[in-house]
Coordinates of C-alpha atoms in Angstrom, one line a residue:
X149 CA -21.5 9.0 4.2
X150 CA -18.2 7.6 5.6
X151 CA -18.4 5.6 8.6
X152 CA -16.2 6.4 11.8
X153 CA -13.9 4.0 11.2
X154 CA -13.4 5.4 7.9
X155 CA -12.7 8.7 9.0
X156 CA -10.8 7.2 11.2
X157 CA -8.3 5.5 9.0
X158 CA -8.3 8.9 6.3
X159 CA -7.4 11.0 9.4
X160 CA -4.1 8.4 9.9
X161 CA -3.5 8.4 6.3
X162 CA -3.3 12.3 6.3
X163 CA -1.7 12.7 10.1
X164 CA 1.0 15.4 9.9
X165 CA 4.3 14.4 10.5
X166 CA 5.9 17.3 12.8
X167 CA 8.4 19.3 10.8
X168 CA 7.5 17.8 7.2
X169 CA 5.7 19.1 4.5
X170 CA 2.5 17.3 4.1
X171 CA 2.7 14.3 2.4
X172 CA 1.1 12.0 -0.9
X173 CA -0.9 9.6 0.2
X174 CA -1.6 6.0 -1.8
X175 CA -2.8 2.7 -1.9
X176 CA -1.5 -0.4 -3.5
X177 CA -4.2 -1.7 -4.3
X178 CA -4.4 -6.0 -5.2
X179 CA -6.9 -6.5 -8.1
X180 CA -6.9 -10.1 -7.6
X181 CA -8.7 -9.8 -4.0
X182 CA -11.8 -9.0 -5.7
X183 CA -13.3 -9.1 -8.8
X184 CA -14.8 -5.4 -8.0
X185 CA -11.3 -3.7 -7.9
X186 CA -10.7 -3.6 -11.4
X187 CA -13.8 -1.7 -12.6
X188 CA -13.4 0.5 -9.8
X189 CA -9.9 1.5 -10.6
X190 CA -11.1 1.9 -14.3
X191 CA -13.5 4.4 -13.5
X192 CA -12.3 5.9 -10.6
X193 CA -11.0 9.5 -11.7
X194 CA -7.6 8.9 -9.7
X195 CA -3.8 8.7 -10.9
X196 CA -3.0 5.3 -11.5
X197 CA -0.8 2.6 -13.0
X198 CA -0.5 -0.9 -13.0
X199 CA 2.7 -2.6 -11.2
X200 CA 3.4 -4.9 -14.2
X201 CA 4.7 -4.1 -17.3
X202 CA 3.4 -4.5 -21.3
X203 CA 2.5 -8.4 -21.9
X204 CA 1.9 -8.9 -18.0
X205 CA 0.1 -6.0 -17.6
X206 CA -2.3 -6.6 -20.4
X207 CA -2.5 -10.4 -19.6
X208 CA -2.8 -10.2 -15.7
X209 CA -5.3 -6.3 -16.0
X210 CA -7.8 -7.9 -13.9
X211 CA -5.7 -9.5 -11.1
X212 CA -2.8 -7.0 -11.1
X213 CA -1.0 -4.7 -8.3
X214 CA -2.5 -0.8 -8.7
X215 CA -0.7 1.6 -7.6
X216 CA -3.2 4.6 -6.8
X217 CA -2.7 8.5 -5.9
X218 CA -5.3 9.3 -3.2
X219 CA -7.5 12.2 -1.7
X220 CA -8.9 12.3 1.6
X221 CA -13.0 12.0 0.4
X222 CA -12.5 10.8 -2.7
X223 CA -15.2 8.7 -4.0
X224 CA -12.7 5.6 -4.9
X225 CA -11.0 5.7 -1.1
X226 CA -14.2 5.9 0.5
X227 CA -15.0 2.9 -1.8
X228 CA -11.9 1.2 -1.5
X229 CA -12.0 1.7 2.9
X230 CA -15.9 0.9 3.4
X231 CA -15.8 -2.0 0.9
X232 CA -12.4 -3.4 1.3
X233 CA -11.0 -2.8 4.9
X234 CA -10.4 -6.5 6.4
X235 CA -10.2 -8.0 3.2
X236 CA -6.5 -7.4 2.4
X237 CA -7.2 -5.2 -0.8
X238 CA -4.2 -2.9 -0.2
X239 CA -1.4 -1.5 1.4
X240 CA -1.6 2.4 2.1
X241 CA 1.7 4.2 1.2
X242 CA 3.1 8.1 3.0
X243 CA 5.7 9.5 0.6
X244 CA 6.6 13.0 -0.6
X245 CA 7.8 11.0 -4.2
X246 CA 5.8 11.6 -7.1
X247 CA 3.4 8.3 -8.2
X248 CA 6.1 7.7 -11.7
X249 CA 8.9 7.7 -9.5
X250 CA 7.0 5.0 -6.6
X251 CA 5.9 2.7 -9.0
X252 CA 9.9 2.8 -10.7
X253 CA 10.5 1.4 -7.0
X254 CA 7.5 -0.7 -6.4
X255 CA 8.6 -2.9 -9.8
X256 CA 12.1 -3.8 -8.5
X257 CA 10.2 -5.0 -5.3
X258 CA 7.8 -7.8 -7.2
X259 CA 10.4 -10.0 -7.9
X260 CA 12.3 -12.0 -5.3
X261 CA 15.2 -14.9 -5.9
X262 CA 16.5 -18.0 -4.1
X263 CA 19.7 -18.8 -3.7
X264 CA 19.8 -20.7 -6.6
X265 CA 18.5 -17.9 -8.5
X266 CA 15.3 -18.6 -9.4
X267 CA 12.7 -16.0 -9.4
X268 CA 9.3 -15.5 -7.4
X269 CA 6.5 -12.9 -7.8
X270 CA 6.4 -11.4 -4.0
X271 CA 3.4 -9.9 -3.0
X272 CA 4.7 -7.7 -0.6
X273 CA 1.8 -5.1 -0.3
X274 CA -0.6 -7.6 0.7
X275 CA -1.3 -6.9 4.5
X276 CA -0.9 -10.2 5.4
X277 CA 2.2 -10.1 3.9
X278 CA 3.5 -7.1 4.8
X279 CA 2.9 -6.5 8.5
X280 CA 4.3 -10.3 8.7
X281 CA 7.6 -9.7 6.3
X282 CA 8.6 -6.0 7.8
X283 CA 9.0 -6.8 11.3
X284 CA 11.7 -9.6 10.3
X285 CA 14.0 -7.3 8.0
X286 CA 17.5 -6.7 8.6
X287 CA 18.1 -2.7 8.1
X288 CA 19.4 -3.5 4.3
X289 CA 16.1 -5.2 3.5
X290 CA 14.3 -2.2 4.9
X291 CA 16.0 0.3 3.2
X292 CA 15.3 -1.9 -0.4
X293 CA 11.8 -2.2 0.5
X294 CA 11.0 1.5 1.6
X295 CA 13.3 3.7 -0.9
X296 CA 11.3 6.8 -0.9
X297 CA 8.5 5.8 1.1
X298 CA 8.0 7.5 4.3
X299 CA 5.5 5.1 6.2
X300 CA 3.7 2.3 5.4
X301 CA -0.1 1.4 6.8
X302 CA -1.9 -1.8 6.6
X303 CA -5.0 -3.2 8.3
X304 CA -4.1 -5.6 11.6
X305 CA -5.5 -9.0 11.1
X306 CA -7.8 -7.3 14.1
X307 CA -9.8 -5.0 11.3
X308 CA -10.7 -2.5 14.1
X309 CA -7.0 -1.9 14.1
X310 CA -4.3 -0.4 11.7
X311 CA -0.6 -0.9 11.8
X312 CA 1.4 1.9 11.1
X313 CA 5.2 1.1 9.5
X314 CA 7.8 3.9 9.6
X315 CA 11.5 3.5 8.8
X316 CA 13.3 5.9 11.5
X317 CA 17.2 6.0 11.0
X318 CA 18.5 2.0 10.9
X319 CA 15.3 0.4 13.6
X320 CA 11.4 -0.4 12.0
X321 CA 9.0 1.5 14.3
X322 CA 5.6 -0.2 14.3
X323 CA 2.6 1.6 15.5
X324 CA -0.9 -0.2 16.5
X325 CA -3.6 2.0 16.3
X326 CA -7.5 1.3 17.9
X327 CA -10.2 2.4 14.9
X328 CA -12.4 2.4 18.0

């Protein structure tokens, strides 16, 4: 059985958006917070693909970026929520695009260069991360970073709160939201 907060946190993953068809719902998950995530995502019985691509993939399986279709109830998101909440194990995506065509966009995001050119592997859906990186964006960098998403959730560095990203003409809104 689900704990409050739980339910809590599905019922902002689901909220309807006034006007909008209802939308997917999923988690980027980051296989190398824990050395559970992996078996879980193998046996979970949930759309998913890895972030990297052929060699990497294969070579980093275990502490890879998942990118995860969810259902409110499913075994693996009530897993994922009562196991993992605090722990910066994932970023929750809102998006009406299909999982083939986020993960297209999530790829060109994992990469990152200096001005010299040389490349970094940015872990932008780690909550830490990401509720510290979107608030200092210029509306360009949003735009790059969101492409078909709709909203963005991550756990506070409070657990008993979630922050609550959405991208509403050319200004960030950010939401703080009590699980209490």
């Amino acid at each position: 059985m689900a704990s409050a907060q739980t339910n809590q946190i599905i019922s902002q993953l689901w909220r309807p958006v006034e006007g909008q068809a209802p939308l997917n719902v999923y988690a980027i998950v980051d296989a190398a917070r824990s050395d559970s995530i992996y078996p879980e995502i193998l046996g979970a019985i949930v759309p998913s693909v890895c972030l990297h691509r052929g060699k990497m993939a294969e070579e980093l399986a275990w502490v890879a970026p998942y990118l995860v279709r969810l259902q409110a109830q499913d075994p693996f998101l009530l897993w994922l929520l009562e196991a993992g909440w605090g722990k910066s194990r994932a970023a929750f995506v809102r998006s009406s695009a299909t999982l083939n065509e986020l993960k297209r966009h999530f790829r060109t995001c994992l990469t990152v260069y200096d001005e010299e050119g040389k490349s970094y592997f940015f872990r932008f859906y780690d909550p830490r991360v990401m509720r510290t990186y979107l608030p200092t964006c210029n509306a360009a960098e949003i735009k790059t970073v969101y492409g078909p998403v709709e909203s963005f959730i991550v756990e506070d560095g409070d657990p008993s709160k979630l922050l609550h990203f959405s991208w509403a003409g050319e200004k960030l809104q950010k939401e703080k939201i009590s699980l209490t």
